[in-house]
């Protein structure tokens, strides 16, 4: 019976530190199935169609602008979003502050966006790419527009989401200070726990700032944390409610995807608890 079961303990590092590519793909999937993302996309396309920036208000009628800006947004958004997420993860792992990592990642993602916009103009024939250039090369002039916009959007998105999380954490700050388990954690690790994973006689504690091995049994750590912050979803895993993103099923196995992209195995006996975590997570 156990011979065909995946050994999550042997691959714990893959769960604790997903690659930037895996994280970006998961974030793209989450965005693709989120109705709010499509509503936002429609709002942006509508705004661009009505305003007609970069000369499109003069060169195109309304229906042409609608097709043009729909194509631009649908082609560039997944590329810019996926690349900026992946690059920001890499930069963050190299010690850059979150705001700096997000801004640089957005700027870098703006480069392929420039190429996509230029090619769209060339293929669609709606606008001659040369009209953007003057005596500068077309791609360089286009990048001069897309890079700062992409960097600004990436930074703005980070600031909005981080402020939202901070506001949500304020009412819990006093209560968290009284939780015994937090006294075991290094100060630099913070208190915003994402997950706990049992490894032999230790527990790997993962927070939004990193991870650390603590000498304690998972059951004891769970008791010290008390109720309300999270739930056990596997004999080796405890997950914070605030960081439970969604449920996925792979080859009949249930996995819980966390806010940092980690996929956590869910035991059959804990499936209801995992589903309850996702339902209670902020923003769901």
Short mmCIF file of the C-alpha atoms (twelve columns), coordinates in Angstrom:
data_MODEL
# 
_entry.id   MODEL 
# 
loop_
_atom_site.group_PDB 
_atom_site.id 
_atom_site.type_symbol 
_atom_site.label_atom_id 
_atom_site.label_alt_id 
_atom_site.label_comp_id 
_atom_site.label_asym_id 
_atom_site.label_seq_id 
_atom_site.Cartn_x 
_atom_site.Cartn_y 
_atom_site.Cartn_z 
_atom_site.pdbx_PDB_model_num 
ATOM 1   C CA . UNK A 1   0.000   0.000  0.000   1 
ATOM 2   C CA . UNK A 2   2.728   2.450  0.893   1 
ATOM 3   C CA . UNK A 3   5.065   1.499  -1.924  1 
ATOM 4   C CA . UNK A 4   3.353   3.746  -4.441  1 
ATOM 5   C CA . UNK A 5   2.902   6.712  -2.107  1 
ATOM 6   C CA . UNK A 6   5.126   9.739  -2.766  1 
ATOM 7   C CA . UNK A 7   7.819   10.304 -0.171  1 
ATOM 8   C CA . UNK A 8   7.277   13.960 0.690   1 
ATOM 9   C CA . UNK A 9   9.933   13.854 3.403   1 
ATOM 10  C CA . UNK A 10  12.636  12.986 0.868   1 
ATOM 11  C CA . UNK A 11  11.542  15.900 -1.325  1 
ATOM 12  C CA . UNK A 12  10.850  18.398 1.449   1 
ATOM 13  C CA . UNK A 13  13.134  21.022 -0.038  1 
ATOM 14  C CA . UNK A 14  11.055  20.990 -3.219  1 
ATOM 15  C CA . UNK A 15  7.977   21.830 -1.183  1 
ATOM 16  C CA . UNK A 16  9.631   24.399 1.053   1 
ATOM 17  C CA . UNK A 17  11.477  26.237 -1.743  1 
ATOM 18  C CA . UNK A 18  9.631   25.967 -5.050  1 
ATOM 19  C CA . UNK A 19  11.478  27.249 -8.086  1 
ATOM 20  C CA . UNK A 20  10.736  30.708 -9.419  1 
ATOM 21  C CA . UNK A 21  9.252   29.096 -12.541 1 
ATOM 22  C CA . UNK A 22  6.891   26.910 -10.475 1 
ATOM 23  C CA . UNK A 23  5.837   29.870 -8.352  1 
ATOM 24  C CA . UNK A 24  5.167   32.014 -11.425 1 
ATOM 25  C CA . UNK A 25  3.106   29.276 -13.106 1 
ATOM 26  C CA . UNK A 26  1.030   28.781 -9.966  1 
ATOM 27  C CA . UNK A 27  0.421   32.503 -9.629  1 
ATOM 28  C CA . UNK A 28  -0.588  32.689 -13.293 1 
ATOM 29  C CA . UNK A 29  -3.003  29.804 -12.795 1 
ATOM 30  C CA . UNK A 30  -4.482  31.456 -9.715  1 
ATOM 31  C CA . UNK A 31  -4.879  34.691 -11.652 1 
ATOM 32  C CA . UNK A 32  -6.452  32.924 -14.636 1 
ATOM 33  C CA . UNK A 33  -9.220  31.370 -12.525 1 
ATOM 34  C CA . UNK A 34  -9.868  34.533 -10.505 1 
ATOM 35  C CA . UNK A 35  -12.924 36.430 -11.831 1 
ATOM 36  C CA . UNK A 36  -11.574 39.669 -10.333 1 
ATOM 37  C CA . UNK A 37  -8.533  39.440 -12.619 1 
ATOM 38  C CA . UNK A 38  -10.729 39.230 -15.715 1 
ATOM 39  C CA . UNK A 39  -12.908 42.091 -14.492 1 
ATOM 40  C CA . UNK A 40  -9.759  44.162 -13.982 1 
ATOM 41  C CA . UNK A 41  -8.511  43.230 -17.457 1 
ATOM 42  C CA . UNK A 42  -11.826 44.271 -18.999 1 
ATOM 43  C CA . UNK A 43  -11.702 47.571 -17.118 1 
ATOM 44  C CA . UNK A 44  -8.176  48.319 -18.375 1 
ATOM 45  C CA . UNK A 45  -9.092  47.448 -21.976 1 
ATOM 46  C CA . UNK A 46  -12.175 49.660 -21.759 1 
ATOM 47  C CA . UNK A 47  -10.172 52.574 -20.365 1 
ATOM 48  C CA . UNK A 48  -7.495  52.289 -23.064 1 
ATOM 49  C CA . UNK A 49  -10.105 51.945 -25.794 1 
ATOM 50  C CA . UNK A 50  -11.963 55.066 -24.669 1 
ATOM 51  C CA . UNK A 51  -8.845  57.169 -23.999 1 
ATOM 52  C CA . UNK A 52  -6.935  56.029 -27.106 1 
ATOM 53  C CA . UNK A 53  -3.375  56.748 -25.886 1 
ATOM 54  C CA . UNK A 54  -0.273  56.852 -28.131 1 
ATOM 55  C CA . UNK A 55  -2.188  58.297 -31.061 1 
ATOM 56  C CA . UNK A 56  -4.738  55.498 -31.344 1 
ATOM 57  C CA . UNK A 57  -7.588  57.950 -30.694 1 
ATOM 58  C CA . UNK A 58  -6.662  59.672 -33.990 1 
ATOM 59  C CA . UNK A 59  -5.566  56.719 -36.122 1 
ATOM 60  C CA . UNK A 60  -8.381  54.273 -35.236 1 
ATOM 61  C CA . UNK A 61  -12.120 54.222 -34.772 1 
ATOM 62  C CA . UNK A 62  -13.670 52.761 -31.611 1 
ATOM 63  C CA . UNK A 63  -13.943 49.151 -32.819 1 
ATOM 64  C CA . UNK A 64  -10.359 49.190 -34.126 1 
ATOM 65  C CA . UNK A 65  -9.110  50.536 -30.792 1 
ATOM 66  C CA . UNK A 66  -11.048 47.831 -28.952 1 
ATOM 67  C CA . UNK A 67  -9.415  45.069 -31.011 1 
ATOM 68  C CA . UNK A 68  -5.984  46.705 -30.832 1 
ATOM 69  C CA . UNK A 69  -5.904  47.250 -27.058 1 
ATOM 70  C CA . UNK A 70  -7.538  43.884 -26.333 1 
ATOM 71  C CA . UNK A 71  -4.725  42.196 -28.241 1 
ATOM 72  C CA . UNK A 72  -2.038  44.238 -26.492 1 
ATOM 73  C CA . UNK A 73  -3.413  43.514 -23.014 1 
ATOM 74  C CA . UNK A 74  -4.107  39.813 -23.581 1 
ATOM 75  C CA . UNK A 75  -0.635  39.228 -25.033 1 
ATOM 76  C CA . UNK A 76  1.447   41.302 -22.642 1 
ATOM 77  C CA . UNK A 77  -0.241  40.730 -19.285 1 
ATOM 78  C CA . UNK A 78  0.611   37.017 -18.788 1 
ATOM 79  C CA . UNK A 79  4.181   37.615 -19.963 1 
ATOM 80  C CA . UNK A 80  4.715   40.658 -17.752 1 
ATOM 81  C CA . UNK A 81  2.999   39.153 -14.712 1 
ATOM 82  C CA . UNK A 82  4.674   35.746 -14.952 1 
ATOM 83  C CA . UNK A 83  8.149   37.161 -15.547 1 
ATOM 84  C CA . UNK A 84  7.875   39.809 -12.833 1 
ATOM 85  C CA . UNK A 85  6.774   37.204 -10.262 1 
ATOM 86  C CA . UNK A 86  9.572   34.776 -11.199 1 
ATOM 87  C CA . UNK A 87  12.272  37.458 -11.315 1 
ATOM 88  C CA . UNK A 88  11.155  39.037 -8.030  1 
ATOM 89  C CA . UNK A 89  11.441  35.629 -6.314  1 
ATOM 90  C CA . UNK A 90  15.014  35.251 -7.609  1 
ATOM 91  C CA . UNK A 91  15.984  38.796 -6.570  1 
ATOM 92  C CA . UNK A 92  14.372  38.387 -3.150  1 
ATOM 93  C CA . UNK A 93  16.333  35.162 -2.571  1 
ATOM 94  C CA . UNK A 94  19.501  37.171 -3.238  1 
ATOM 95  C CA . UNK A 95  18.721  39.543 -0.405  1 
ATOM 96  C CA . UNK A 96  17.062  42.487 -2.136  1 
ATOM 97  C CA . UNK A 97  14.193  44.181 -0.261  1 
ATOM 98  C CA . UNK A 98  10.739  43.250 -1.537  1 
ATOM 99  C CA . UNK A 99  9.929   46.702 -2.952  1 
ATOM 100 C CA . UNK A 100 13.246  46.901 -4.823  1 
ATOM 101 C CA . UNK A 101 12.906  43.326 -6.106  1 
ATOM 102 C CA . UNK A 102 9.381   43.961 -7.391  1 
ATOM 103 C CA . UNK A 103 10.380  47.216 -9.112  1 
ATOM 104 C CA . UNK A 104 13.443  45.727 -10.823 1 
ATOM 105 C CA . UNK A 105 11.484  42.632 -11.807 1 
ATOM 106 C CA . UNK A 106 8.799   44.793 -13.373 1 
ATOM 107 C CA . UNK A 107 11.389  46.810 -15.286 1 
ATOM 108 C CA . UNK A 108 13.040  43.656 -16.656 1 
ATOM 109 C CA . UNK A 109 9.652   42.212 -17.611 1 
ATOM 110 C CA . UNK A 110 8.996   45.402 -19.573 1 
ATOM 111 C CA . UNK A 111 11.658  44.441 -22.135 1 
ATOM 112 C CA . UNK A 112 9.841   41.454 -23.684 1 
ATOM 113 C CA . UNK A 113 6.620   43.453 -23.420 1 
ATOM 114 C CA . UNK A 114 8.209   46.058 -25.713 1 
ATOM 115 C CA . UNK A 115 9.009   43.359 -28.265 1 
ATOM 116 C CA . UNK A 116 5.453   41.993 -28.091 1 
ATOM 117 C CA . UNK A 117 3.897   45.432 -28.603 1 
ATOM 118 C CA . UNK A 118 6.223   46.196 -31.515 1 
ATOM 119 C CA . UNK A 119 5.459   42.851 -33.171 1 
ATOM 120 C CA . UNK A 120 1.718   43.326 -32.613 1 
ATOM 121 C CA . UNK A 121 1.927   46.684 -34.357 1 
ATOM 122 C CA . UNK A 122 3.883   45.112 -37.201 1 
ATOM 123 C CA . UNK A 123 1.604   42.091 -37.680 1 
ATOM 124 C CA . UNK A 124 -1.727  43.831 -37.160 1 
ATOM 125 C CA . UNK A 125 -0.806  46.736 -39.395 1 
ATOM 126 C CA . UNK A 126 -2.848  49.066 -37.209 1 
ATOM 127 C CA . UNK A 127 0.098   51.338 -36.441 1 
ATOM 128 C CA . UNK A 128 3.397   51.597 -38.276 1 
ATOM 129 C CA . UNK A 129 6.097   50.836 -35.660 1 
ATOM 130 C CA . UNK A 130 8.198   53.574 -37.236 1 
ATOM 131 C CA . UNK A 131 5.773   56.192 -35.905 1 
ATOM 132 C CA . UNK A 132 7.051   55.444 -32.406 1 
ATOM 133 C CA . UNK A 133 10.717  55.765 -33.229 1 
ATOM 134 C CA . UNK A 134 11.854  58.973 -34.875 1 
ATOM 135 C CA . UNK A 135 15.569  58.410 -35.339 1 
ATOM 136 C CA . UNK A 136 15.812  55.863 -32.502 1 
ATOM 137 C CA . UNK A 137 15.555  52.099 -33.093 1 
ATOM 138 C CA . UNK A 138 11.970  50.940 -32.782 1 
ATOM 139 C CA . UNK A 139 12.468  48.472 -29.952 1 
ATOM 140 C CA . UNK A 140 14.532  50.885 -27.852 1 
ATOM 141 C CA . UNK A 141 11.900  53.588 -28.156 1 
ATOM 142 C CA . UNK A 142 9.148   51.106 -27.330 1 
ATOM 143 C CA . UNK A 143 11.124  49.843 -24.311 1 
ATOM 144 C CA . UNK A 144 11.417  53.428 -23.134 1 
ATOM 145 C CA . UNK A 145 7.639   53.337 -22.730 1 
ATOM 146 C CA . UNK A 146 7.017   49.780 -21.504 1 
ATOM 147 C CA . UNK A 147 9.885   49.441 -18.996 1 
ATOM 148 C CA . UNK A 148 8.937   52.344 -16.681 1 
ATOM 149 C CA . UNK A 149 5.230   51.512 -16.946 1 
ATOM 150 C CA . UNK A 150 5.869   47.859 -16.092 1 
ATOM 151 C CA . UNK A 151 8.136   48.815 -13.166 1 
ATOM 152 C CA . UNK A 152 5.573   51.281 -11.802 1 
ATOM 153 C CA . UNK A 153 2.688   48.810 -12.090 1 
ATOM 154 C CA . UNK A 154 4.725   46.081 -10.376 1 
ATOM 155 C CA . UNK A 155 5.675   48.390 -7.492  1 
ATOM 156 C CA . UNK A 156 2.119   49.707 -7.150  1 
ATOM 157 C CA . UNK A 157 0.722   46.173 -7.043  1 
ATOM 158 C CA . UNK A 158 3.227   45.259 -4.321  1 
ATOM 159 C CA . UNK A 159 2.435   48.355 -2.233  1 
ATOM 160 C CA . UNK A 160 -1.317  47.801 -2.439  1 
ATOM 161 C CA . UNK A 161 -1.148  44.111 -1.535  1 
ATOM 162 C CA . UNK A 162 1.426   44.596 1.249   1 
ATOM 163 C CA . UNK A 163 -0.600  47.416 2.834   1 
ATOM 164 C CA . UNK A 164 -3.700  45.234 2.714   1 
ATOM 165 C CA . UNK A 165 -1.884  42.416 4.499   1 
ATOM 166 C CA . UNK A 166 -0.439  44.809 7.087   1 
ATOM 167 C CA . UNK A 167 -3.863  46.255 7.879   1 
ATOM 168 C CA . UNK A 168 -5.278  42.759 8.296   1 
ATOM 169 C CA . UNK A 169 -2.459  41.810 10.676  1 
ATOM 170 C CA . UNK A 170 -2.897  44.772 13.077  1 
ATOM 171 C CA . UNK A 171 -5.835  43.369 15.102  1 
ATOM 172 C CA . UNK A 172 -3.940  40.101 15.603  1 
ATOM 173 C CA . UNK A 173 -0.635  41.626 16.733  1 
ATOM 174 C CA . UNK A 174 -1.400  41.737 20.463  1 
ATOM 175 C CA . UNK A 175 -2.868  38.236 20.542  1 
ATOM 176 C CA . UNK A 176 0.090   36.797 18.641  1 
ATOM 177 C CA . UNK A 177 2.551   38.298 21.099  1 
ATOM 178 C CA . UNK A 178 1.064   36.049 23.807  1 
ATOM 179 C CA . UNK A 179 1.476   32.796 21.859  1 
ATOM 180 C CA . UNK A 180 4.255   30.699 23.493  1 
ATOM 181 C CA . UNK A 181 5.579   29.218 20.237  1 
ATOM 182 C CA . UNK A 182 6.631   32.629 18.908  1 
ATOM 183 C CA . UNK A 183 9.210   32.914 21.705  1 
ATOM 184 C CA . UNK A 184 11.103  30.033 20.082  1 
ATOM 185 C CA . UNK A 185 11.538  31.851 16.763  1 
ATOM 186 C CA . UNK A 186 14.481  34.119 15.867  1 
ATOM 187 C CA . UNK A 187 13.467  37.768 15.692  1 
ATOM 188 C CA . UNK A 188 14.554  38.056 12.058  1 
ATOM 189 C CA . UNK A 189 12.130  35.277 11.087  1 
ATOM 190 C CA . UNK A 190 9.130   37.382 12.087  1 
ATOM 191 C CA . UNK A 191 5.806   36.002 13.299  1 
ATOM 192 C CA . UNK A 192 3.864   35.605 10.061  1 
ATOM 193 C CA . UNK A 193 4.027   31.813 9.878   1 
ATOM 194 C CA . UNK A 194 3.115   30.127 6.604   1 
ATOM 195 C CA . UNK A 195 3.642   26.480 7.541   1 
ATOM 196 C CA . UNK A 196 5.276   23.989 9.890   1 
ATOM 197 C CA . UNK A 197 6.805   20.746 8.636   1 
ATOM 198 C CA . UNK A 198 7.956   17.897 10.855  1 
ATOM 199 C CA . UNK A 199 11.472  16.627 10.091  1 
ATOM 200 C CA . UNK A 200 12.699  13.965 12.521  1 
ATOM 201 C CA . UNK A 201 12.828  15.637 15.957  1 
ATOM 202 C CA . UNK A 202 12.647  19.123 14.470  1 
ATOM 203 C CA . UNK A 203 10.032  21.340 12.878  1 
ATOM 204 C CA . UNK A 204 10.861  23.510 9.896   1 
ATOM 205 C CA . UNK A 205 9.103   26.822 10.438  1 
ATOM 206 C CA . UNK A 206 8.476   28.808 7.246   1 
ATOM 207 C CA . UNK A 207 7.436   32.450 7.507   1 
ATOM 208 C CA . UNK A 208 7.152   35.267 4.999   1 
ATOM 209 C CA . UNK A 209 10.784  36.118 5.844   1 
ATOM 210 C CA . UNK A 210 12.400  32.701 5.533   1 
ATOM 211 C CA . UNK A 211 12.602  29.343 7.300   1 
ATOM 212 C CA . UNK A 212 14.325  27.854 10.332  1 
ATOM 213 C CA . UNK A 213 14.625  24.445 12.007  1 
ATOM 214 C CA . UNK A 214 13.302  24.415 15.597  1 
ATOM 215 C CA . UNK A 215 13.867  21.550 18.058  1 
ATOM 216 C CA . UNK A 216 10.284  20.635 18.949  1 
ATOM 217 C CA . UNK A 217 7.716   18.009 18.008  1 
ATOM 218 C CA . UNK A 218 5.032   19.109 15.570  1 
ATOM 219 C CA . UNK A 219 2.288   18.150 18.034  1 
ATOM 220 C CA . UNK A 220 3.867   20.332 20.731  1 
ATOM 221 C CA . UNK A 221 4.281   23.239 18.321  1 
ATOM 222 C CA . UNK A 222 0.642   22.882 17.315  1 
ATOM 223 C CA . UNK A 223 -0.439  22.949 20.971  1 
ATOM 224 C CA . UNK A 224 1.625   26.073 21.667  1 
ATOM 225 C CA . UNK A 225 0.113   27.856 18.665  1 
ATOM 226 C CA . UNK A 226 -3.385  27.091 19.919  1 
ATOM 227 C CA . UNK A 227 -6.516  27.204 17.795  1 
ATOM 228 C CA . UNK A 228 -7.552  29.682 15.164  1 
ATOM 229 C CA . UNK A 229 -4.239  30.387 13.417  1 
ATOM 230 C CA . UNK A 230 -4.164  27.242 11.314  1 
ATOM 231 C CA . UNK A 231 -4.768  23.513 11.046  1 
ATOM 232 C CA . UNK A 232 -2.927  20.226 10.643  1 
ATOM 233 C CA . UNK A 233 -3.438  18.940 7.093   1 
ATOM 234 C CA . UNK A 234 -1.016  15.999 7.160   1 
ATOM 235 C CA . UNK A 235 0.827   14.063 9.831   1 
ATOM 236 C CA . UNK A 236 3.925   16.110 8.951   1 
ATOM 237 C CA . UNK A 237 2.368   19.469 8.055   1 
ATOM 238 C CA . UNK A 238 0.571   22.346 9.801   1 
ATOM 239 C CA . UNK A 239 -0.631  25.283 7.675   1 
ATOM 240 C CA . UNK A 240 -1.588  28.829 8.661   1 
ATOM 241 C CA . UNK A 241 -5.116  29.792 7.625   1 
ATOM 242 C CA . UNK A 242 -3.973  33.177 6.295   1 
ATOM 243 C CA . UNK A 243 -1.663  31.492 3.766   1 
ATOM 244 C CA . UNK A 244 -3.899  28.705 2.419   1 
ATOM 245 C CA . UNK A 245 -4.495  29.673 -1.216  1 
ATOM 246 C CA . UNK A 246 -6.251  26.818 -3.004  1 
ATOM 247 C CA . UNK A 247 -6.745  23.069 -3.335  1 
ATOM 248 C CA . UNK A 248 -5.230  21.121 -6.232  1 
ATOM 249 C CA . UNK A 249 -5.510  17.444 -7.136  1 
ATOM 250 C CA . UNK A 250 -2.678  15.523 -8.790  1 
ATOM 251 C CA . UNK A 251 -3.142  11.853 -9.738  1 
ATOM 252 C CA . UNK A 252 -5.974  11.590 -7.235  1 
ATOM 253 C CA . UNK A 253 -3.949  13.147 -4.405  1 
ATOM 254 C CA . UNK A 254 -5.060  16.372 -2.775  1 
ATOM 255 C CA . UNK A 255 -2.511  19.143 -2.274  1 
ATOM 256 C CA . UNK A 256 -2.879  22.507 -0.570  1 
ATOM 257 C CA . UNK A 257 -1.085  25.367 -2.340  1 
ATOM 258 C CA . UNK A 258 0.184   28.065 0.014   1 
ATOM 259 C CA . UNK A 259 0.729   31.783 -0.541  1 
ATOM 260 C CA . UNK A 260 4.449   31.242 -1.222  1 
ATOM 261 C CA . UNK A 261 3.774   28.613 -3.898  1 
ATOM 262 C CA . UNK A 262 4.523   25.607 -1.698  1 
ATOM 263 C CA . UNK A 263 2.410   22.510 -2.400  1 
ATOM 264 C CA . UNK A 264 1.576   20.645 0.800   1 
ATOM 265 C CA . UNK A 265 0.243   17.050 0.768   1 
ATOM 266 C CA . UNK A 266 -3.171  16.611 2.391   1 
ATOM 267 C CA . UNK A 267 -3.961  13.338 4.143   1 
ATOM 268 C CA . UNK A 268 -7.387  11.822 3.578   1 
ATOM 269 C CA . UNK A 269 -8.357  12.317 7.229   1 
ATOM 270 C CA . UNK A 270 -7.479  16.038 7.030   1 
ATOM 271 C CA . UNK A 271 -9.242  16.887 3.758   1 
ATOM 272 C CA . UNK A 272 -12.151 18.660 5.430   1 
ATOM 273 C CA . UNK A 273 -9.733  20.735 7.518   1 
ATOM 274 C CA . UNK A 274 -7.768  21.737 4.402   1 
ATOM 275 C CA . UNK A 275 -10.919 22.744 2.541   1 
ATOM 276 C CA . UNK A 276 -12.074 24.766 5.547   1 
ATOM 277 C CA . UNK A 277 -8.725  26.593 5.585   1 
ATOM 278 C CA . UNK A 278 -9.129  27.658 1.965   1 
ATOM 279 C CA . UNK A 279 -12.698 28.815 2.562   1 
ATOM 280 C CA . UNK A 280 -11.622 30.905 5.560   1 
ATOM 281 C CA . UNK A 281 -8.536  32.414 3.876   1 
ATOM 282 C CA . UNK A 282 -8.570  36.195 3.282   1 
ATOM 283 C CA . UNK A 283 -9.923  37.192 -0.115  1 
ATOM 284 C CA . UNK A 284 -11.896 33.984 -0.735  1 
# 
